[in-house]
CSV table of N, CA, C and O and ligand atoms in Angstrom, one decimal:
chain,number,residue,atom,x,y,z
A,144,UNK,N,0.9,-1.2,0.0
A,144,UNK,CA,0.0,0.0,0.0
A,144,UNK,C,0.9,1.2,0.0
A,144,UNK,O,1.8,1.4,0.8
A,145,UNK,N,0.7,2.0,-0.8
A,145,UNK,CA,1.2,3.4,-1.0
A,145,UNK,C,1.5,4.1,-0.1
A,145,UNK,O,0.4,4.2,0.5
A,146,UNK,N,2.5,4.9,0.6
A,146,UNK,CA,2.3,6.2,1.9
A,146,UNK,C,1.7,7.1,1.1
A,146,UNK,O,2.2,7.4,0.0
A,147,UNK,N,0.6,7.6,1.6
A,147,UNK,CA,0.2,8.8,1.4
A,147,UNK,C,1.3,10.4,1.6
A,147,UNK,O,2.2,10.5,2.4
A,148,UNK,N,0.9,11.4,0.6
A,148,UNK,CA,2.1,12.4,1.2
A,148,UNK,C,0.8,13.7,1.4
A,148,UNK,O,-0.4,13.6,1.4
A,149,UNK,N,1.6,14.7,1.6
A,149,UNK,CA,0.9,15.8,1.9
A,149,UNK,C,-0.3,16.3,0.3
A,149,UNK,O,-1.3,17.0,0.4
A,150,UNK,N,0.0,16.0,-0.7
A,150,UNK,CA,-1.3,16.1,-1.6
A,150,UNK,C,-2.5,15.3,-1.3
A,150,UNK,O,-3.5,15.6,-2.0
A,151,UNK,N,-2.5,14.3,-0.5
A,151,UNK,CA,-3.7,13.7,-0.4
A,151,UNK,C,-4.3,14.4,0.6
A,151,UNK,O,-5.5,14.1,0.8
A,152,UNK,N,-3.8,15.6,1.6
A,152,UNK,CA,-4.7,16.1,2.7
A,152,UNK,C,-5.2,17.7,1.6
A,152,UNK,O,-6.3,18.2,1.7
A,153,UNK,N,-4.3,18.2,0.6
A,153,UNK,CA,-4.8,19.2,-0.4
A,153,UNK,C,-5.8,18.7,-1.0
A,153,UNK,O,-6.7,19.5,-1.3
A,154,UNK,N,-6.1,17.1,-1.3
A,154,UNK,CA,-7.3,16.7,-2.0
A,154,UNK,C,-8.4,16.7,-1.3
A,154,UNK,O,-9.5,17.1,-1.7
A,155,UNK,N,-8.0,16.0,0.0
A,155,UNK,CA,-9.4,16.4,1.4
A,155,UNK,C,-9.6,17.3,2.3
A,155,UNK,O,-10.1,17.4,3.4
A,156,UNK,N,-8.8,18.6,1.2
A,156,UNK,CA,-9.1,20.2,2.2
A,156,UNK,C,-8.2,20.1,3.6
A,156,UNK,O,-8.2,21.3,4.0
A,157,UNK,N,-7.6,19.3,4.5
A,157,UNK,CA,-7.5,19.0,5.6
A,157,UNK,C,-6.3,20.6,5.5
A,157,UNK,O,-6.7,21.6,6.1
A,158,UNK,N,-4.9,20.8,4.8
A,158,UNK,CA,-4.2,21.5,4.6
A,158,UNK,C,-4.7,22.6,3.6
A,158,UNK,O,-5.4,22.3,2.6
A,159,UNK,N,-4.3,23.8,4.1
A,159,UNK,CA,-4.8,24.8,2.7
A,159,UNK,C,-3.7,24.5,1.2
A,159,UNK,O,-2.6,23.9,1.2
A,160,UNK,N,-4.3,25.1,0.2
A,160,UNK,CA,-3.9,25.4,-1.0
A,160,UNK,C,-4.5,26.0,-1.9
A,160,UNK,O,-5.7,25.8,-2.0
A,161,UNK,N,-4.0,26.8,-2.7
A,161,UNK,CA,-4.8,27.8,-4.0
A,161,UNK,C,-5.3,26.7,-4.8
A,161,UNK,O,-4.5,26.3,-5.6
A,162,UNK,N,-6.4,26.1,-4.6
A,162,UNK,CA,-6.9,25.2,-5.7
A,162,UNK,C,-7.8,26.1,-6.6
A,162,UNK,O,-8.5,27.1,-6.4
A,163,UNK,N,-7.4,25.4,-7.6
A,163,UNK,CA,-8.2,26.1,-8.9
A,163,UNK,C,-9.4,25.2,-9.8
A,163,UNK,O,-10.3,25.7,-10.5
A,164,UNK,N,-9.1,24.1,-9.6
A,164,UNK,CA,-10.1,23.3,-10.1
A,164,UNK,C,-10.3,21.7,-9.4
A,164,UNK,O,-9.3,20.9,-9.1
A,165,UNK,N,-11.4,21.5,-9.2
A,165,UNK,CA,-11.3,20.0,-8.3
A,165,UNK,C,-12.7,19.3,-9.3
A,165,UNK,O,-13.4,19.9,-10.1
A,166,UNK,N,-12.8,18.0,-9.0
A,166,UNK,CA,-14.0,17.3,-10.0
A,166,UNK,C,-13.5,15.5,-9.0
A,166,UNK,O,-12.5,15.2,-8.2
A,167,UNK,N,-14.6,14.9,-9.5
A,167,UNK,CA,-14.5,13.7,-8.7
A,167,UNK,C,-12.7,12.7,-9.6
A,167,UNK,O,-12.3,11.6,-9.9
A,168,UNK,N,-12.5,13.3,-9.5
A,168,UNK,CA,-10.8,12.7,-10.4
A,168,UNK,C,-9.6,13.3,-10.3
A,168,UNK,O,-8.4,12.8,-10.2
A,169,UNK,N,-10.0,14.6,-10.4
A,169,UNK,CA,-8.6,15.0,-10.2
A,169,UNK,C,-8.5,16.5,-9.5
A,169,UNK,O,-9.6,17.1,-9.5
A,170,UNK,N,-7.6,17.2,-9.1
A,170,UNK,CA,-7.3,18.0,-8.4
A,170,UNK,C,-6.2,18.8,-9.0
A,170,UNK,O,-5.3,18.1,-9.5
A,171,UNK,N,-6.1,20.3,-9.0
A,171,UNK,CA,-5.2,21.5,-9.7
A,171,UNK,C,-5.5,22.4,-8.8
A,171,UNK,O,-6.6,22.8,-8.6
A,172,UNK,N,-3.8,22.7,-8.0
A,172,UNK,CA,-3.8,23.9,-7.5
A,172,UNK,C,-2.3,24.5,-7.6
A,172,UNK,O,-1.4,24.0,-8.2
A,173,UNK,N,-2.2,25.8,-7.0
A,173,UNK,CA,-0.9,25.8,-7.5
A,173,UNK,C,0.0,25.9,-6.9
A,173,UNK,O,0.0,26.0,-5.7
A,174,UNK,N,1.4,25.9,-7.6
A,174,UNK,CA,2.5,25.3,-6.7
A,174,UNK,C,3.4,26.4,-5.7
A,174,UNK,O,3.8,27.5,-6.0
A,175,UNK,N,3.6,25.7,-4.1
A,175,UNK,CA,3.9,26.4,-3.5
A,175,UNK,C,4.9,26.9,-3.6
A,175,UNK,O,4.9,28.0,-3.0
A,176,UNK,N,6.4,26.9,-4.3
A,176,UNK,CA,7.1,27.7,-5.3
A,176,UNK,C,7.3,27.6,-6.7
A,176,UNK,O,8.0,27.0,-7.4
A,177,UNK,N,6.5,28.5,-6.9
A,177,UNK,CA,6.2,28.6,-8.4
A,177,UNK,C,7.7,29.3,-9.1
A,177,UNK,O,8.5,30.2,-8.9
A,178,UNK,N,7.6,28.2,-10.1
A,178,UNK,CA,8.9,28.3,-11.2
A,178,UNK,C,8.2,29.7,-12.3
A,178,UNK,O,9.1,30.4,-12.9
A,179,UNK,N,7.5,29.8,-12.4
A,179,UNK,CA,7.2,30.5,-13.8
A,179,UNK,C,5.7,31.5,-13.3
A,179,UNK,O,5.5,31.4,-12.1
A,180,UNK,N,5.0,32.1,-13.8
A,180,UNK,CA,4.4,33.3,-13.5
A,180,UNK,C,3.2,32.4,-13.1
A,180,UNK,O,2.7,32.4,-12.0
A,181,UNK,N,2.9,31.3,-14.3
A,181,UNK,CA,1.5,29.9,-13.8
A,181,UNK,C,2.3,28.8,-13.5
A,181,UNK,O,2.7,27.9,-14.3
A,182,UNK,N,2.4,28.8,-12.3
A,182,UNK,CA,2.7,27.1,-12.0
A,182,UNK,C,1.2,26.4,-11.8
A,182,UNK,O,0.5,27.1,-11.2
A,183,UNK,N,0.8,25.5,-12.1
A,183,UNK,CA,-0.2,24.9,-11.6
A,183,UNK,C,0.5,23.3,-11.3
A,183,UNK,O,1.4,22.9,-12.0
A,184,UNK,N,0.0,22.4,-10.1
A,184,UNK,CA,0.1,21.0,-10.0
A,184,UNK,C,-1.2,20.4,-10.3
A,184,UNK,O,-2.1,21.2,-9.9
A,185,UNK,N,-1.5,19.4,-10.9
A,185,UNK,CA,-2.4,18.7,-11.3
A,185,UNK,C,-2.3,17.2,-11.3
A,185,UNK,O,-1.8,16.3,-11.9
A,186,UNK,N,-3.0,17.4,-10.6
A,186,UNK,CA,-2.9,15.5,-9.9
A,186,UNK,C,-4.1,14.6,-9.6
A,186,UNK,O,-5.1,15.2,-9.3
A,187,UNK,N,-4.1,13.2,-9.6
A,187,UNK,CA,-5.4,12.6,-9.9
A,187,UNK,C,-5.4,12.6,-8.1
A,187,UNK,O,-4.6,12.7,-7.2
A,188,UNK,N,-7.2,12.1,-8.3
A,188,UNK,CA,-7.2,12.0,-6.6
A,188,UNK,C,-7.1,10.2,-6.0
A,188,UNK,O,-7.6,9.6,-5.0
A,189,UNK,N,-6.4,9.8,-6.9
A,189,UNK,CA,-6.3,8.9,-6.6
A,189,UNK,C,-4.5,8.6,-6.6
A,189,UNK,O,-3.7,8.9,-7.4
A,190,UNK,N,-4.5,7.8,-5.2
A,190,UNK,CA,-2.6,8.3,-5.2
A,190,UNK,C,-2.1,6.6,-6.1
A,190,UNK,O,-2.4,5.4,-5.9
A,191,UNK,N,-1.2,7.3,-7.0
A,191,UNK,CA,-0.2,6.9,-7.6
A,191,UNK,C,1.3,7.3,-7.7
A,191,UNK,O,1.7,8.2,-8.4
A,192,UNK,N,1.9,6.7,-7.2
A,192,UNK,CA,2.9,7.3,-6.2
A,192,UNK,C,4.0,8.2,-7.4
A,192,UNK,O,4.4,9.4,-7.4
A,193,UNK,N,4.2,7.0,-8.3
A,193,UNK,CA,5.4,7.7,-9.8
A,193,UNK,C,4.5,7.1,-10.8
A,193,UNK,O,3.5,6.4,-10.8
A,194,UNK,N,5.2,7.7,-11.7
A,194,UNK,CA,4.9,6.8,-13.2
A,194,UNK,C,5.0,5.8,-13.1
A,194,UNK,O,4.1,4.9,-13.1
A,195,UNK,N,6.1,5.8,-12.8
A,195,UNK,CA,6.6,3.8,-12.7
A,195,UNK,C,5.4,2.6,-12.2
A,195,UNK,O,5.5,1.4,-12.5
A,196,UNK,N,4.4,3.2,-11.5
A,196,UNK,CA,3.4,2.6,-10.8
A,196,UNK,C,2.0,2.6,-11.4
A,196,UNK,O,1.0,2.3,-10.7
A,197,UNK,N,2.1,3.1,-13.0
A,197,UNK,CA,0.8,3.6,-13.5
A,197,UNK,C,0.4,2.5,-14.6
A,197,UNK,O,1.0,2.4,-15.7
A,198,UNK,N,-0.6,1.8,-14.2
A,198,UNK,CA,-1.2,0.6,-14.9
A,198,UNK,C,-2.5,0.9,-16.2
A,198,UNK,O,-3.3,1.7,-16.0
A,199,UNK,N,-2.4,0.2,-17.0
A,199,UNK,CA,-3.8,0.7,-17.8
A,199,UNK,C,-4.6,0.7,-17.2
A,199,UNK,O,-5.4,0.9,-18.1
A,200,UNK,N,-5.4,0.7,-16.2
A,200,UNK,CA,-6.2,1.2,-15.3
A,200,UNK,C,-6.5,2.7,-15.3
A,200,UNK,O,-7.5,3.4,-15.4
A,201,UNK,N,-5.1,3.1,-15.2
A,201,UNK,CA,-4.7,4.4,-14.7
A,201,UNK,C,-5.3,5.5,-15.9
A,201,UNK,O,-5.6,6.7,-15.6
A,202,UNK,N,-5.4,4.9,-17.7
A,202,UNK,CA,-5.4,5.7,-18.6
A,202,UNK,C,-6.8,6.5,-18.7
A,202,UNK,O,-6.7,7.3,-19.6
A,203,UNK,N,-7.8,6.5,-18.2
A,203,UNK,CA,-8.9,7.0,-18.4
A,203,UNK,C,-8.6,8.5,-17.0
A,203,UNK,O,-9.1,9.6,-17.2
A,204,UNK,N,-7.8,8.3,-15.9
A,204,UNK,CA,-7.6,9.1,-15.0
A,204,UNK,C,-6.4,10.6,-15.6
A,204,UNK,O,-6.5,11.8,-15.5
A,205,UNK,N,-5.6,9.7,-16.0
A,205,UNK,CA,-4.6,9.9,-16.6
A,205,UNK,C,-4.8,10.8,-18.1
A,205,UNK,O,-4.2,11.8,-18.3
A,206,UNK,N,-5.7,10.2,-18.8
A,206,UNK,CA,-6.1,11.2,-20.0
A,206,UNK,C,-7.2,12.4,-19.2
A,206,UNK,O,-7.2,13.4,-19.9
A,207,UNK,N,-7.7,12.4,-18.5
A,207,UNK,CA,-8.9,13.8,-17.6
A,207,UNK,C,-7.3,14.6,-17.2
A,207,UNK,O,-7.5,15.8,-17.2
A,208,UNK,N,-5.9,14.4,-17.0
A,208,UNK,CA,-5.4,15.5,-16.7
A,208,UNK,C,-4.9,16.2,-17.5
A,208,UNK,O,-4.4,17.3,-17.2
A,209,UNK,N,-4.9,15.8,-18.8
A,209,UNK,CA,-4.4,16.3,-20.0
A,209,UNK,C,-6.0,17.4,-20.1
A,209,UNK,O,-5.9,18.6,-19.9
A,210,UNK,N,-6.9,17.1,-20.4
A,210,UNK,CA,-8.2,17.7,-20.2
A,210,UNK,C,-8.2,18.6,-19.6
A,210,UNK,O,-8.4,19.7,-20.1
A,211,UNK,N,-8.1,18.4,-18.5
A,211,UNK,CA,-8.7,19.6,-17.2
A,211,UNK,C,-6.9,20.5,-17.2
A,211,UNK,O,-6.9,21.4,-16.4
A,212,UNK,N,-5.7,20.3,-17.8
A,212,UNK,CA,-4.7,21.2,-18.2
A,212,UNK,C,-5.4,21.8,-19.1
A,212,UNK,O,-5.9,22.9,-18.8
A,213,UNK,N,-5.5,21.3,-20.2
A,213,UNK,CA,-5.9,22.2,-21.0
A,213,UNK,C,-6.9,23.3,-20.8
A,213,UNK,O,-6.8,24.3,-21.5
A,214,UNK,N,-8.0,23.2,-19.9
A,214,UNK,CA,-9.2,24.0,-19.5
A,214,UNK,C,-8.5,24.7,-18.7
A,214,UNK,O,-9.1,25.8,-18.6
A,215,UNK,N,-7.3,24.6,-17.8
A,215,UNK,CA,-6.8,25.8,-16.7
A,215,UNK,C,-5.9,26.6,-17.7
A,215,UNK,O,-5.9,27.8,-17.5
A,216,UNK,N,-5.3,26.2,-18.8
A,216,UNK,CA,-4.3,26.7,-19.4
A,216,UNK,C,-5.5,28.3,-20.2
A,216,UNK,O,-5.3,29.5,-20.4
A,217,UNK,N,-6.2,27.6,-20.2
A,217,UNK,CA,-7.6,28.9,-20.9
A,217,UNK,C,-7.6,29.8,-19.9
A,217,UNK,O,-7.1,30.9,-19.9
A,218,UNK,N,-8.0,29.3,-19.2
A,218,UNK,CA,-8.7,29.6,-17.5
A,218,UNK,C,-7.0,30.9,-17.7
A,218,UNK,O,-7.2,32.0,-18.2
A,219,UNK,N,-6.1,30.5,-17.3
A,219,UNK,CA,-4.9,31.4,-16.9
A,219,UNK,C,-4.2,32.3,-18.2
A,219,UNK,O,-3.2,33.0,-18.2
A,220,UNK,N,-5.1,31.9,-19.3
A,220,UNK,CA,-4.9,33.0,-20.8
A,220,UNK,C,-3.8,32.5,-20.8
A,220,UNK,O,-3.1,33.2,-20.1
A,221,UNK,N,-3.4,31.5,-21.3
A,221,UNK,CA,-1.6,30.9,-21.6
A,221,UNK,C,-2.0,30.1,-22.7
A,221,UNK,O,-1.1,29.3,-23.0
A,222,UNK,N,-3.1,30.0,-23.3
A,222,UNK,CA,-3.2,28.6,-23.9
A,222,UNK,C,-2.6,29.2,-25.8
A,222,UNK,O,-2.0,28.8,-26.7
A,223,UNK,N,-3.2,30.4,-25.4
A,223,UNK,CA,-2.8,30.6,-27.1
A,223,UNK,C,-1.0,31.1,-27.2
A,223,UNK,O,-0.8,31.5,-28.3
A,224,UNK,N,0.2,31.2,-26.4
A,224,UNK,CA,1.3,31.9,-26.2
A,224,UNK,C,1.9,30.3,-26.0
A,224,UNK,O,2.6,29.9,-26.9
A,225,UNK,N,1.6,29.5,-25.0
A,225,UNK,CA,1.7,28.3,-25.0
A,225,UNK,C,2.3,28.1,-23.5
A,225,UNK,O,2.6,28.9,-22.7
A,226,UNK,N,2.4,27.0,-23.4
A,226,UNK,CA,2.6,26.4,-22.1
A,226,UNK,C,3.7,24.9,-21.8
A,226,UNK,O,3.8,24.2,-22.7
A,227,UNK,N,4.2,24.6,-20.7
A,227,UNK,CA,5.0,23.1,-20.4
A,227,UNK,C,4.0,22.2,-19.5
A,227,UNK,O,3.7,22.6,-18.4
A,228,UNK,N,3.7,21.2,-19.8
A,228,UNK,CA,3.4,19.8,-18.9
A,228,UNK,C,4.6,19.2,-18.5
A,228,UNK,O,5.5,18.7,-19.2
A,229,UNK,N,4.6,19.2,-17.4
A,229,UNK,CA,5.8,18.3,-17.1
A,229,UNK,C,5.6,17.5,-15.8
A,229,UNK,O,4.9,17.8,-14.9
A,230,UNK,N,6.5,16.2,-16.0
A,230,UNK,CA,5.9,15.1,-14.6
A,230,UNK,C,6.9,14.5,-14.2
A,230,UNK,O,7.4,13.9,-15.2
A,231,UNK,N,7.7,14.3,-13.3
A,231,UNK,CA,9.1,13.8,-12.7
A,231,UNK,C,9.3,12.8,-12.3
A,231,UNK,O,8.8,12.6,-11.2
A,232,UNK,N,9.8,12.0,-12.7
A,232,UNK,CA,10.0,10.5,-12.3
A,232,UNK,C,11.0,10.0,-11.0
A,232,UNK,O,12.2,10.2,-11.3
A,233,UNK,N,11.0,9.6,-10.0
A,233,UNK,CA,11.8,9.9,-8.9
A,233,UNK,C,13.3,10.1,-9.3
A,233,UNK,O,13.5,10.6,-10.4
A,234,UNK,N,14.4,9.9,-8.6
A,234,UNK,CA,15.8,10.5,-8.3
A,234,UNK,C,15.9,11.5,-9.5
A,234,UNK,O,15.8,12.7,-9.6
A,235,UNK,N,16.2,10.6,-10.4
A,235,UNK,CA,16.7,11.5,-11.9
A,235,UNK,C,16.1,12.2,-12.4
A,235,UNK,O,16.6,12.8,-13.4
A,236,UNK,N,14.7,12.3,-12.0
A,236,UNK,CA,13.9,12.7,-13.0
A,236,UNK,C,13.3,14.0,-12.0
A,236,UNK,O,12.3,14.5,-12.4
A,237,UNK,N,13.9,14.4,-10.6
A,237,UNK,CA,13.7,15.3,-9.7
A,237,UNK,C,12.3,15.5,-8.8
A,237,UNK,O,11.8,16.5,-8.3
A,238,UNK,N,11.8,14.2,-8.8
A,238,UNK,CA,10.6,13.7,-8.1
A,238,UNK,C,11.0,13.8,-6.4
A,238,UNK,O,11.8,13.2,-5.7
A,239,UNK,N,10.1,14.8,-6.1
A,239,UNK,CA,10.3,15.2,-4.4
A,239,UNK,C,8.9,14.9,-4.1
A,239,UNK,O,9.0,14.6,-2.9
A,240,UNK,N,7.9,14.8,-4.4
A,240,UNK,CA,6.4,14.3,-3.8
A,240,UNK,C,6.2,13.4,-4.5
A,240,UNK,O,6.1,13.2,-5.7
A,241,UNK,N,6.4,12.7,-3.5
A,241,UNK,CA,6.0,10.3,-4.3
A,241,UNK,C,4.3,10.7,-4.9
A,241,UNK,O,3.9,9.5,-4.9
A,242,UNK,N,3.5,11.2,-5.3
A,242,UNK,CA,2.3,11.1,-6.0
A,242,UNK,C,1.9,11.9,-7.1
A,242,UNK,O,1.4,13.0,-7.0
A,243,UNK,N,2.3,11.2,-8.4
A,243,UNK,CA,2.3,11.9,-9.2
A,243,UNK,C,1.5,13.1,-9.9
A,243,UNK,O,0.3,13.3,-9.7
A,244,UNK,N,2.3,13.8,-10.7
A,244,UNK,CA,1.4,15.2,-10.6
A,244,UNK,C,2.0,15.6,-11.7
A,244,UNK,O,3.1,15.1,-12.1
A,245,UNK,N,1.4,16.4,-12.3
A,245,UNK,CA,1.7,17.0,-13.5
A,245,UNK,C,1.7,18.4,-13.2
A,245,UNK,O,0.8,19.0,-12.5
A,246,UNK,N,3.7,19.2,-14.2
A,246,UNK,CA,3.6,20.6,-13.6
A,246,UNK,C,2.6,21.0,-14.9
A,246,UNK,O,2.6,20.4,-15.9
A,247,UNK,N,1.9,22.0,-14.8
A,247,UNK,CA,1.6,23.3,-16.0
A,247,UNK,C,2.5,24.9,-15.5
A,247,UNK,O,2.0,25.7,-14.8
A,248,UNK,N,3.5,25.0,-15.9
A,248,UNK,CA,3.8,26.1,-16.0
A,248,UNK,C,4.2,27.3,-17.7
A,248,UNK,O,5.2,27.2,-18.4
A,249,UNK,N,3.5,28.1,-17.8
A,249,UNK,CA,3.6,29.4,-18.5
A,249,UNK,C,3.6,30.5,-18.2
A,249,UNK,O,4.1,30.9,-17.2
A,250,UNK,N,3.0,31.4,-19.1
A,250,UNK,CA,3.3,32.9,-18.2
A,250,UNK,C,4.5,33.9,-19.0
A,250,UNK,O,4.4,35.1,-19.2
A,251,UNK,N,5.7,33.2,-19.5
A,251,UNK,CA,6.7,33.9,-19.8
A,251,UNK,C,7.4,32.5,-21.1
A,251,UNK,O,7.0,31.4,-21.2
A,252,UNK,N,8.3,33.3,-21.6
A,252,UNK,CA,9.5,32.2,-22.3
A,252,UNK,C,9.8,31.2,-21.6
A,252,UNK,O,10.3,31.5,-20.5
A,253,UNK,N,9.7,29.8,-21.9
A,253,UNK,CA,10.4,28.9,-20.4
A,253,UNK,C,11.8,28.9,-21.3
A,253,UNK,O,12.4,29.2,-20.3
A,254,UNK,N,12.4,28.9,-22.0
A,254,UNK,CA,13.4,28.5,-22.4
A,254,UNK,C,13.4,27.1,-22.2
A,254,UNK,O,12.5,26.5,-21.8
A,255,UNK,N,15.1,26.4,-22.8
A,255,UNK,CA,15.0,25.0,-23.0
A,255,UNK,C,15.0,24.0,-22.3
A,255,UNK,O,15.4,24.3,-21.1
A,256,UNK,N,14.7,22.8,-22.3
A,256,UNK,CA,14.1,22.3,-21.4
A,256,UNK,C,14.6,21.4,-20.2
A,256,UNK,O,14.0,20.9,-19.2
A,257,UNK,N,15.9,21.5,-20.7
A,257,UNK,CA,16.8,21.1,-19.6
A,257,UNK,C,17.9,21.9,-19.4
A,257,UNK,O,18.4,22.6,-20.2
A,258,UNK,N,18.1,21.7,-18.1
A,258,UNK,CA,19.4,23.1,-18.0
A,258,UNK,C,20.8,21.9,-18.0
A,258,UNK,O,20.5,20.7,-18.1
A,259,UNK,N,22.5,22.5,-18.0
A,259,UNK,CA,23.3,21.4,-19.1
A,259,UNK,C,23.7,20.9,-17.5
A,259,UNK,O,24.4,19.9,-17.3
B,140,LIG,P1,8.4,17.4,-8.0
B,140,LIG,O1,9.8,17.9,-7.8
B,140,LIG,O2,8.0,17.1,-9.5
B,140,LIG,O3,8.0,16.3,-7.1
B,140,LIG,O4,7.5,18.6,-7.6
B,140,LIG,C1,6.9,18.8,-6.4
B,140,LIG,C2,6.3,20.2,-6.3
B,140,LIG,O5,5.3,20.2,-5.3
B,140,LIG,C3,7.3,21.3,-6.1
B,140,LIG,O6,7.3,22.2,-7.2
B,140,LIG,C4,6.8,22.0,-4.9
B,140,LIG,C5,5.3,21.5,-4.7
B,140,LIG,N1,4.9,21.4,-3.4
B,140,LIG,C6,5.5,20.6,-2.4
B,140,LIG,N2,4.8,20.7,-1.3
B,140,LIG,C7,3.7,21.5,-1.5
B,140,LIG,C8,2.6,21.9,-0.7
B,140,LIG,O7,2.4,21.6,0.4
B,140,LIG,N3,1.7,22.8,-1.3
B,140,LIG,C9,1.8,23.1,-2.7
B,140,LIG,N4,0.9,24.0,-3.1
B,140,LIG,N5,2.9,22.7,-3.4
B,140,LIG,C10,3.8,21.9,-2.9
C-alpha cells in the first residue's frame, strides 16, 4: 500500500492550497514555489505514487489530466502563447512528492528544457 504524502490532505481540504479546479478525479492547484508566472500542480485524486506505478487502469484518469490542463491553461490565458506539462519520475527525473502530478507552468518564455 502506497504512503500517502501531503497532496492527499490538499485533496481532502485538511491543509490549505490555491486550488483552482477539483472534480471527482482530479485536483489543480498551485504550486507552493512557483517556477514561472503559472505554475499549476495537477494531480489525480487517486494516489499513484510515480509513473513507474501507473497501470492501464490508470489511462482513463490519466487522459482527464491532460483535459482539465488544457481548461486551466484557458482559465490562466496561456493557452494561445503556450505552455510546459511536465511530470518527474523519482531521483533523476527530480521527483520530491511520491504522488504523481503534473507541472503546468507558463506565463513567460520557459526557455530550454533542460538546464546542461
Ligand atoms: P516534483 O519535484 O516534481 O515532485 O514537484 C513537487 C512540487 O510540489 C514542487 O514544485 C513544490 C510543490 N509542493 C510541495 N509541497 C507542496 C505543498 O504543500 N503545497 C503546494 N501547493 N505545493 C507543494
Amino acid at each position: 500500500m502506497a504512503e500517502e504524502t501531503i497532496f492527499s490532505k490538499i485533496i481532502r481540504g485538511e491543509i490549505p492550497a490555491n486550488i483552482v479546479f477539483q472534480d471527482e478525479t482530479v485536483t489543480a492547484f498551485r504550486d507552493i514555489s512557483p517556477q514561472a508566472p503559472t505554475h499549476i500542480l495537477i494531480i489525480p485524486n487517486k494516489l499513484i505514487p510515480t509513473v513507474n506505478d501507473v497501470t492501464a487502469e490508470d489511462e482513463q484518469v490519466l487522459g482527464h489530466l491532460f483535459v482539465v490542463a488544457a481548461k486551466i491553461a484557458q482559465q490562466e490565458g496561456i493557452a494561445e502563447d503556450g505552455y510546459r506539462l511536465v511530470m518527474n519520475c523519482n531521483k533523476h527525473g527530480g521527483q520530491e512528492v511520491f504522488h504523481i502530478h503534473m507541472h503546468l507552468l507558463g506565463g513567460k518564455p520557459l526557455g530550454p528544457l533542460l538546464s546542461q
